[in-house]
Amino acid sequence: MSRIDFKNICKRYAPGLPWTINNANLTIGRGEFCVFVGPSGCGKSTLLRMVAGLESITEGELLIGDKPMNKLPPAKRGVAMVFQSYALYPHMTVEQNMAFGLQVMGSDKAEIERKVKKAADILQLTPLLDRLPKQLSGGQRQRVAIGRAIVKEPDVFLFDEPLSNLDAALRVQTRLEIAKLHHDIGKASMIYVTHDQVEAMTLADKIVLLRAGQGVQDQGSVAQFGSPMDLYHRPQNLFVAEFIGSPKMNVMPGKLVRAEESHAVVEVHGEQITAAVDARGTAAGAPVSLGIRPEHLLHGDVGEGCQLHVKLRQMERLGDESLLYLDIAPESPLVTLRVEGHATQSPGAPITLRLMPEQCHLFDGAGKAFRRTVELPA
Ligand code: ADP
Ligand code: MG
């Protein structure tokens, strides 16, 4: 039940190597579920292992419950970690695997039994306590690994891609179990690493989206820190805009025509689009990027919104919805439109898109988002 503070945390693995983590400043509240997400190699595991005490902190300060952690060994931090590879002892039963850590710590027998029983209850492992790991499915093994963390009753749970070895159906089921576990345990804080933005969106109270910092000295490793809906509705830069959401946000190059207090007008492929952003201070003619999500584009030439005229290139039918891939201009990236039901157009068909100003995002030449002028859901 501890707050975790990262103060200017930096990491490099050796002098002369690039910074793996550059200036991470974060506060994870008591009992919060925080997800570190980002592309492979961006430093998620490194940041998590610094919390666990498995990696040294090169610069900056880490506090758990206001106590400095930098020099404290892992066993004294009140944390428990669950890895992607379950790392169970093959010759021990489920019960022995869960009890082992407590035995090493010298807990008494009755207490170990009580804690193992409680963890087995929470994880529905009670009927499996006498089995060996090889007699369990992948999902059950991962639950035993989580059980080993639960019996330690830590203040902070650390998960490093715990679902990566499971198949798609089991991932969803285990994801729901982890969300329930957080709810049931209540007071413990959790930090959860994944490269999967859907896992991040569904599990997190707060998301830390990391980007590789190598060679980028002037920007920190944290691309954005906030609630899932914050990152979805108010991405602060192009990297966040394109990482969160599936299919990803459409981004179209354009030029600023004029900027007013409540909105800006942008030229995109010869058509004028209004975005509800404040771009004042940027010169007319400056290059900008217009962003809009596939689910926010409207379809058809009747109704509100600025129009864009495109041609259908290709289509994917998913049953409940279809994804239409559209040519806006030769050499330009395809624009994705998401529509309900079965689309019936043929390739080459002309399509009119409509863009509502409040659904448009606008980014400057460096990829930084202009401030939105219309409030969106929290
Ligand atoms: P992620 O978990 O986001 O995939 P990691 O934290 O594992 O990323 O790695 C981040 C970067 O740090 C990578 O470029 C990786 O090669 C590098 N790295 C990780 N561990 C070490 C190490 N022990 N020594 C040197 N470089 C490392
Ligand atoms: Mg990793």
Short mmCIF file of C-alpha atoms and ligand atoms in Angstrom, two decimals:
data_model
loop_
_atom_site.label_atom_id
_atom_site.label_comp_id
_atom_site.label_asym_id
_atom_site.label_seq_id
_atom_site.Cartn_x
_atom_site.Cartn_y
_atom_site.Cartn_z
CA MET A 1 0.00 0.00 0.00
CA SER A 2 2.64 2.39 -1.14
CA ARG A 3 3.09 5.26 -3.47
CA ILE A 4 5.98 4.91 -5.91
CA ASP A 5 7.93 7.97 -7.02
CA PHE A 6 10.37 8.04 -9.91
CA LYS A 7 12.48 11.20 -9.77
CA ASN A 8 14.60 11.90 -12.86
CA ILE A 9 15.39 8.21 -13.19
CA CYS A 10 18.09 7.52 -15.81
CA LYS A 11 19.75 4.27 -16.78
CA ARG A 12 22.63 3.29 -18.96
CA TYR A 13 24.13 -0.14 -18.89
CA ALA A 14 27.72 1.10 -19.13
CA PRO A 15 29.55 4.43 -19.44
CA GLY A 16 29.67 5.44 -23.09
CA LEU A 17 26.53 3.45 -24.01
CA PRO A 18 23.39 5.42 -24.90
CA TRP A 19 20.83 6.09 -22.19
CA THR A 20 18.27 3.28 -22.04
CA ILE A 21 16.00 5.28 -19.73
CA ASN A 22 16.18 9.02 -19.92
CA ASN A 23 14.65 11.19 -17.22
CA ALA A 24 11.59 9.25 -16.10
CA ASN A 25 9.43 11.31 -13.73
CA LEU A 26 6.35 9.47 -12.51
CA THR A 27 4.20 9.03 -9.46
CA ILE A 28 2.17 5.84 -9.12
CA GLY A 29 -0.54 6.26 -6.50
CA ARG A 30 -1.35 3.84 -3.68
CA GLY A 31 -3.21 0.80 -4.96
CA GLU A 32 -2.99 1.95 -8.56
CA PHE A 33 -2.60 -0.38 -11.54
CA CYS A 34 0.09 1.14 -13.72
CA VAL A 35 1.08 -0.29 -17.10
CA PHE A 36 4.43 0.35 -18.80
CA VAL A 37 3.84 -0.06 -22.53
CA GLY A 38 5.89 0.64 -25.64
CA PRO A 39 7.60 -1.04 -28.57
CA SER A 40 10.08 -3.84 -28.01
CA GLY A 41 13.44 -2.60 -26.74
CA CYS A 42 12.19 0.76 -25.42
CA GLY A 43 13.25 -0.01 -21.85
CA LYS A 44 10.08 -1.31 -20.13
CA SER A 45 11.79 -4.27 -18.45
CA THR A 46 14.76 -2.08 -17.52
CA LEU A 47 12.49 0.40 -15.71
CA LEU A 48 10.59 -2.41 -13.96
CA ARG A 49 13.77 -4.19 -12.90
CA MET A 50 15.03 -0.95 -11.35
CA VAL A 51 11.91 -0.95 -9.15
CA ALA A 52 12.53 -4.59 -8.24
CA GLY A 53 16.17 -3.88 -7.40
CA LEU A 54 17.44 -6.25 -10.11
CA GLU A 55 19.10 -3.38 -12.02
CA SER A 56 21.04 -0.47 -10.56
CA ILE A 57 19.76 3.07 -11.02
CA THR A 58 22.37 5.19 -12.81
CA GLU A 59 20.91 8.58 -11.91
CA GLY A 60 17.87 9.88 -10.08
CA GLU A 61 15.92 8.63 -7.10
CA LEU A 62 13.31 5.91 -6.58
CA LEU A 63 11.01 6.07 -3.56
CA ILE A 64 8.47 3.48 -2.41
CA GLY A 65 6.21 4.79 0.33
CA ASP A 66 8.56 7.80 0.70
CA LYS A 67 11.54 5.51 1.45
CA PRO A 68 14.60 5.75 -0.81
CA MET A 69 15.13 2.46 -2.65
CA ASN A 70 18.28 3.08 -4.71
CA LYS A 71 20.59 1.15 -2.39
CA LEU A 72 18.10 -1.32 -0.90
CA PRO A 73 18.39 -5.01 -1.95
CA PRO A 74 15.35 -6.60 -3.67
CA ALA A 75 14.23 -8.62 -0.64
CA LYS A 76 13.84 -5.46 1.47
CA ARG A 77 11.71 -3.48 -0.98
CA GLY A 78 8.32 -5.07 -0.32
CA VAL A 79 7.93 -6.03 -3.97
CA ALA A 80 7.19 -9.35 -5.71
CA MET A 81 7.81 -9.98 -9.37
CA VAL A 82 6.11 -12.28 -11.89
CA PHE A 83 8.09 -13.04 -15.04
CA GLN A 84 7.06 -14.03 -18.56
CA SER A 85 8.80 -17.39 -18.15
CA TYR A 86 7.01 -18.81 -15.14
CA ALA A 87 10.24 -20.22 -13.69
CA LEU A 88 8.50 -22.83 -11.53
CA TYR A 89 10.53 -25.58 -9.84
CA PRO A 90 9.70 -28.68 -11.94
CA HIS A 91 10.16 -31.22 -9.13
CA MET A 92 7.92 -29.36 -6.67
CA THR A 93 4.12 -29.50 -6.48
CA VAL A 94 1.98 -26.38 -6.89
CA GLU A 95 1.75 -26.09 -3.11
CA GLN A 96 5.50 -26.49 -2.61
CA ASN A 97 6.23 -23.96 -5.36
CA MET A 98 4.04 -21.38 -3.65
CA ALA A 99 5.40 -22.12 -0.18
CA PHE A 100 9.08 -22.19 -1.10
CA GLY A 101 9.80 -18.44 -0.94
CA LEU A 102 8.22 -18.18 2.50
CA GLN A 103 10.17 -21.20 3.77
CA VAL A 104 13.41 -19.57 2.63
CA MET A 105 12.41 -16.42 4.50
CA GLY A 106 11.91 -18.55 7.62
CA SER A 107 8.14 -18.02 8.09
CA ASP A 108 6.47 -20.49 10.45
CA LYS A 109 4.58 -23.49 9.13
CA ALA A 110 1.04 -22.46 10.11
CA GLU A 111 1.48 -19.03 8.56
CA ILE A 112 2.82 -20.52 5.32
CA GLU A 113 -0.16 -22.87 5.15
CA ARG A 114 -2.62 -20.03 5.73
CA LYS A 115 -1.06 -17.83 3.04
CA VAL A 116 -0.79 -20.61 0.45
CA LYS A 117 -4.41 -21.61 1.07
CA LYS A 118 -5.59 -18.02 0.66
CA ALA A 119 -3.61 -17.51 -2.58
CA ALA A 120 -4.86 -20.84 -3.96
CA ASP A 121 -8.42 -19.73 -3.20
CA ILE A 122 -8.03 -16.41 -4.98
CA LEU A 123 -6.47 -18.07 -8.03
CA GLN A 124 -8.74 -21.15 -8.05
CA LEU A 125 -5.73 -23.42 -7.66
CA THR A 126 -7.03 -25.37 -4.65
CA PRO A 127 -7.88 -28.57 -6.62
CA LEU A 128 -4.42 -28.48 -8.24
CA LEU A 129 -2.21 -28.10 -5.16
CA ASP A 130 -0.71 -31.59 -5.43
CA ARG A 131 0.13 -31.45 -9.12
CA LEU A 132 3.55 -30.93 -10.65
CA PRO A 133 4.07 -28.04 -13.12
CA LYS A 134 4.26 -30.49 -16.06
CA GLN A 135 0.69 -31.60 -15.22
CA LEU A 136 -0.63 -28.03 -15.68
CA SER A 137 -1.67 -25.95 -18.69
CA GLY A 138 0.22 -22.75 -19.53
CA GLY A 139 -2.48 -20.60 -17.96
CA GLN A 140 -2.46 -22.66 -14.76
CA ARG A 141 1.34 -22.44 -14.54
CA GLN A 142 1.15 -18.68 -14.88
CA ARG A 143 -1.41 -18.62 -12.05
CA VAL A 144 1.02 -20.56 -9.84
CA ALA A 145 3.70 -17.98 -10.65
CA ILE A 146 1.26 -15.25 -9.61
CA GLY A 147 0.43 -17.26 -6.49
CA ARG A 148 4.08 -17.26 -5.51
CA ALA A 149 3.97 -13.47 -5.60
CA ILE A 150 0.67 -13.24 -3.69
CA VAL A 151 1.88 -15.31 -0.70
CA LYS A 152 4.59 -12.73 -0.07
CA GLU A 153 1.84 -10.14 0.51
CA PRO A 154 3.93 -7.43 -1.15
CA ASP A 155 3.13 -3.72 -1.24
CA VAL A 156 3.92 -3.70 -4.94
CA PHE A 157 3.37 -6.40 -7.57
CA LEU A 158 5.62 -6.28 -10.62
CA PHE A 159 4.60 -8.17 -13.77
CA ASP A 160 6.85 -8.44 -16.82
CA GLU A 161 4.78 -9.53 -19.85
CA PRO A 162 3.09 -12.33 -17.87
CA LEU A 163 0.69 -13.26 -20.69
CA SER A 164 3.11 -13.39 -23.62
CA ASN A 165 3.41 -17.18 -23.59
CA LEU A 166 -0.35 -17.81 -23.63
CA ASP A 167 -2.58 -18.25 -26.68
CA ALA A 168 -5.08 -15.54 -27.60
CA ALA A 169 -8.13 -16.93 -25.78
CA LEU A 170 -6.17 -17.65 -22.63
CA ARG A 171 -4.61 -14.19 -22.71
CA VAL A 172 -8.04 -12.59 -22.54
CA GLN A 173 -9.15 -14.91 -19.72
CA THR A 174 -5.96 -14.36 -17.70
CA ARG A 175 -6.16 -10.61 -18.34
CA LEU A 176 -9.60 -10.59 -16.74
CA GLU A 177 -8.25 -12.65 -13.83
CA ILE A 178 -5.43 -10.17 -13.25
CA ALA A 179 -7.89 -7.25 -13.27
CA LYS A 180 -10.03 -9.14 -10.74
CA LEU A 181 -6.96 -9.96 -8.66
CA HIS A 182 -6.10 -6.27 -8.43
CA HIS A 183 -9.65 -5.56 -7.36
CA ASP A 184 -9.68 -8.38 -4.78
CA ILE A 185 -6.30 -7.57 -3.29
CA GLY A 186 -7.29 -3.94 -3.35
CA LYS A 187 -4.53 -2.22 -1.50
CA ALA A 188 -1.49 -3.41 -3.45
CA SER A 189 -0.01 -1.28 -6.22
CA MET A 190 0.78 -3.05 -9.46
CA ILE A 191 3.19 -2.29 -12.25
CA TYR A 192 2.58 -4.34 -15.37
CA VAL A 193 4.79 -4.42 -18.46
CA THR A 194 3.41 -5.23 -21.90
CA HIS A 195 4.04 -4.34 -25.55
CA ASP A 196 0.33 -4.82 -26.25
CA GLN A 197 -1.67 -1.61 -26.26
CA VAL A 198 -4.97 -3.48 -25.77
CA GLU A 199 -3.68 -5.00 -22.53
CA ALA A 200 -2.52 -1.55 -21.46
CA MET A 201 -5.85 0.09 -22.26
CA THR A 202 -7.94 -2.59 -20.54
CA LEU A 203 -5.91 -3.11 -17.36
CA ALA A 204 -4.45 0.26 -16.47
CA ASP A 205 -5.53 3.04 -14.16
CA LYS A 206 -2.46 4.84 -15.52
CA ILE A 207 -0.37 4.14 -18.60
CA VAL A 208 3.29 5.03 -19.02
CA LEU A 209 4.02 4.95 -22.75
CA LEU A 210 7.77 4.65 -23.30
CA ARG A 211 9.76 5.25 -26.47
CA ALA A 212 13.32 4.26 -27.18
CA GLY A 213 15.49 7.14 -26.01
CA GLN A 214 18.67 6.14 -27.78
CA GLY A 215 20.31 9.10 -29.42
CA VAL A 216 17.43 11.33 -28.35
CA GLN A 217 19.02 13.26 -25.53
CA ASP A 218 16.62 16.17 -25.44
CA GLN A 219 13.46 14.13 -24.94
CA GLY A 220 12.68 11.84 -22.04
CA SER A 221 11.84 8.17 -22.33
CA VAL A 222 8.25 8.80 -21.22
CA ALA A 223 6.20 9.78 -24.27
CA GLN A 224 3.08 10.29 -22.12
CA PHE A 225 1.84 9.38 -18.65
CA GLY A 226 -1.90 9.40 -17.98
CA SER A 227 -5.16 7.47 -17.90
CA PRO A 228 -6.02 5.24 -20.89
CA MET A 229 -8.73 7.67 -22.06
CA ASP A 230 -6.32 10.57 -21.71
CA LEU A 231 -3.87 8.91 -24.09
CA TYR A 232 -6.66 7.94 -26.48
CA HIS A 233 -8.42 11.31 -26.59
CA ARG A 234 -5.55 13.68 -25.84
CA PRO A 235 -2.30 12.28 -27.21
CA GLN A 236 0.43 14.85 -26.59
CA ASN A 237 2.46 13.87 -29.62
CA LEU A 238 2.40 11.84 -32.83
CA PHE A 239 4.17 8.87 -31.25
CA VAL A 240 1.39 8.43 -28.67
CA ALA A 241 -1.33 9.15 -31.26
CA GLU A 242 -0.10 6.36 -33.51
CA PHE A 243 0.73 3.84 -30.76
CA ILE A 244 -2.61 3.90 -28.91
CA GLY A 245 -5.66 2.67 -30.83
CA SER A 246 -6.20 -0.12 -33.34
CA PRO A 247 -6.35 0.25 -36.29
CA LYS A 248 -4.02 3.15 -35.76
CA MET A 249 -4.84 6.82 -36.18
CA ASN A 250 -4.73 8.21 -39.73
CA VAL A 251 -2.08 10.89 -40.06
CA MET A 252 -2.11 13.18 -43.11
CA PRO A 253 0.46 15.81 -43.98
CA GLY A 254 -0.95 19.30 -44.46
CA LYS A 255 -0.33 23.03 -44.25
CA LEU A 256 -1.74 25.48 -41.75
CA VAL A 257 -4.12 27.95 -43.48
CA ARG A 258 -5.19 30.01 -40.46
CA ALA A 259 -5.36 29.68 -36.68
CA GLU A 260 -8.07 31.15 -34.48
CA GLU A 261 -8.80 30.88 -30.77
CA SER A 262 -11.32 28.04 -31.10
CA HIS A 263 -10.10 26.24 -34.22
CA ALA A 264 -7.54 25.98 -37.00
CA VAL A 265 -8.02 25.46 -40.72
CA VAL A 266 -5.61 23.11 -42.49
CA GLU A 267 -5.13 22.27 -46.15
CA VAL A 268 -4.83 18.54 -46.83
CA HIS A 269 -4.44 17.43 -50.45
CA GLY A 270 -6.14 20.58 -51.70
CA GLU A 271 -9.14 20.34 -49.35
CA GLN A 272 -9.73 22.51 -46.28
CA ILE A 273 -10.29 20.80 -42.93
CA THR A 274 -11.22 22.49 -39.65
CA ALA A 275 -9.78 21.12 -36.40
CA ALA A 276 -10.88 22.16 -32.90
CA VAL A 277 -7.39 23.08 -31.71
CA ASP A 278 -5.56 26.26 -30.78
CA ALA A 279 -2.66 26.64 -33.24
CA ARG A 280 -2.19 30.38 -32.76
CA GLY A 281 1.48 31.36 -32.84
CA THR A 282 2.23 29.05 -35.77
CA ALA A 283 2.72 30.78 -39.12
CA ALA A 284 0.29 30.27 -41.99
CA GLY A 285 1.87 27.85 -44.47
CA ALA A 286 3.73 25.91 -41.76
CA PRO A 287 3.76 22.11 -42.20
CA VAL A 288 1.43 20.29 -39.80
CA SER A 289 -0.01 16.77 -39.49
CA LEU A 290 -3.74 16.16 -39.23
CA GLY A 291 -4.75 13.07 -37.25
CA ILE A 292 -8.12 11.33 -37.11
CA ARG A 293 -8.99 7.82 -35.93
CA PRO A 294 -10.60 5.30 -38.32
CA GLU A 295 -13.64 5.08 -36.00
CA HIS A 296 -14.13 8.87 -36.08
CA LEU A 297 -14.25 9.35 -39.83
CA LEU A 298 -17.80 9.72 -41.15
CA HIS A 299 -18.82 8.23 -44.43
CA GLY A 300 -21.00 9.77 -47.21
CA ASP A 301 -21.44 13.28 -48.56
CA VAL A 302 -24.60 14.17 -46.60
CA GLY A 303 -24.21 15.74 -43.16
CA GLU A 304 -21.91 17.87 -41.09
CA GLY A 305 -18.11 17.98 -41.22
CA CYS A 306 -15.41 18.94 -43.69
CA GLN A 307 -15.19 16.68 -46.71
CA LEU A 308 -12.27 14.69 -48.11
CA HIS A 309 -12.64 12.88 -51.42
CA VAL A 310 -10.90 9.53 -51.69
CA LYS A 311 -11.02 6.24 -53.62
CA LEU A 312 -11.41 2.73 -52.24
CA ARG A 313 -8.24 0.67 -52.63
CA GLN A 314 -8.97 -2.43 -50.58
CA MET A 315 -11.37 -3.72 -47.97
CA GLU A 316 -11.35 -6.15 -45.04
CA ARG A 317 -14.61 -7.59 -43.73
CA LEU A 318 -14.53 -8.63 -40.10
CA GLY A 319 -18.19 -9.62 -39.75
CA ASP A 320 -19.54 -6.97 -37.41
CA GLU A 321 -17.53 -4.26 -39.15
CA SER A 322 -15.41 -3.58 -42.21
CA LEU A 323 -12.14 -1.74 -42.63
CA LEU A 324 -11.85 0.31 -45.81
CA TYR A 325 -8.39 1.34 -47.01
CA LEU A 326 -8.57 4.51 -49.05
CA ASP A 327 -6.31 6.35 -51.49
CA ILE A 328 -6.16 10.03 -50.77
CA ALA A 329 -3.40 10.83 -53.28
CA PRO A 330 -0.74 8.86 -55.14
CA GLU A 331 2.28 8.14 -52.88
CA SER A 332 0.32 9.02 -49.71
CA PRO A 333 -0.25 6.47 -46.97
CA LEU A 334 -3.68 4.82 -47.18
CA VAL A 335 -6.43 6.25 -44.98
CA THR A 336 -8.34 3.69 -42.90
CA LEU A 337 -12.09 3.98 -42.35
CA ARG A 338 -14.01 1.74 -39.97
CA VAL A 339 -17.66 1.12 -40.80
CA GLU A 340 -20.32 -1.09 -39.24
CA GLY A 341 -21.49 -4.20 -41.03
CA HIS A 342 -20.53 -5.42 -44.50
CA ALA A 343 -19.25 -2.80 -46.87
CA THR A 344 -20.25 -3.52 -50.49
CA GLN A 345 -18.22 -1.04 -52.59
CA SER A 346 -15.75 -2.25 -55.19
CA PRO A 347 -12.13 -1.17 -55.45
CA GLY A 348 -11.82 2.18 -57.23
CA ALA A 349 -15.19 3.45 -55.99
CA PRO A 350 -15.19 7.14 -55.02
CA ILE A 351 -15.90 7.74 -51.33
CA THR A 352 -16.58 10.96 -49.46
CA LEU A 353 -15.28 11.20 -45.92
CA ARG A 354 -16.47 13.78 -43.39
CA LEU A 355 -14.32 14.99 -40.51
CA MET A 356 -15.83 16.63 -37.43
CA PRO A 357 -13.57 19.38 -36.01
CA GLU A 358 -13.65 17.93 -32.46
CA GLN A 359 -12.43 14.54 -33.72
CA CYS A 360 -9.40 16.02 -35.48
CA HIS A 361 -5.97 16.15 -33.86
CA LEU A 362 -3.30 18.51 -35.10
CA PHE A 363 0.47 18.20 -34.65
CA ASP A 364 3.23 20.71 -35.39
CA GLY A 365 6.29 20.03 -37.55
CA ALA A 366 8.06 18.40 -34.58
CA GLY A 367 5.09 16.12 -33.85
CA LYS A 368 3.84 17.97 -30.76
CA ALA A 369 0.05 18.17 -30.42
CA PHE A 370 -1.71 21.53 -30.46
CA ARG A 371 -4.02 22.10 -27.48
CA ARG A 372 -7.58 20.90 -28.01
CA THR A 373 -10.33 23.48 -27.60
CA VAL A 374 -13.25 21.06 -27.15
CA GLU A 375 -13.54 18.94 -24.02
CA LEU A 376 -13.68 15.22 -24.73
CA PRO A 377 -14.63 12.36 -22.34
CA ALA A 378 -12.41 12.02 -19.25
P1 ADP B 1 11.86 -3.84 -23.39
O1 ADP B 1 11.56 -4.58 -22.13
O2 ADP B 1 11.06 -2.58 -23.54
O3 ADP B 1 11.74 -4.68 -24.63
P2 ADP B 1 14.58 -3.71 -22.30
O4 ADP B 1 14.39 -2.92 -21.05
O5 ADP B 1 14.71 -5.17 -22.16
O6 ADP B 1 13.38 -3.34 -23.33
O7 ADP B 1 15.84 -3.18 -23.08
C1 ADP B 1 16.00 -1.82 -23.41
C2 ADP B 1 17.33 -1.61 -24.10
O8 ADP B 1 18.39 -1.86 -23.20
C3 ADP B 1 17.53 -2.51 -25.29
O9 ADP B 1 18.16 -1.77 -26.31
C4 ADP B 1 18.45 -3.59 -24.76
O10 ADP B 1 19.27 -4.11 -25.77
C5 ADP B 1 19.28 -2.83 -23.73
N1 ADP B 1 19.71 -3.72 -22.64
C6 ADP B 1 18.91 -4.49 -21.88
N2 ADP B 1 19.63 -5.19 -20.97
C7 ADP B 1 20.92 -4.85 -21.18
C8 ADP B 1 22.16 -5.23 -20.57
N3 ADP B 1 22.20 -6.09 -19.52
N4 ADP B 1 23.29 -4.68 -21.06
C9 ADP B 1 23.27 -3.80 -22.09
N5 ADP B 1 22.13 -3.40 -22.71
C10 ADP B 1 20.98 -3.92 -22.26
MG MG B 2 11.00 -6.59 -21.78
#
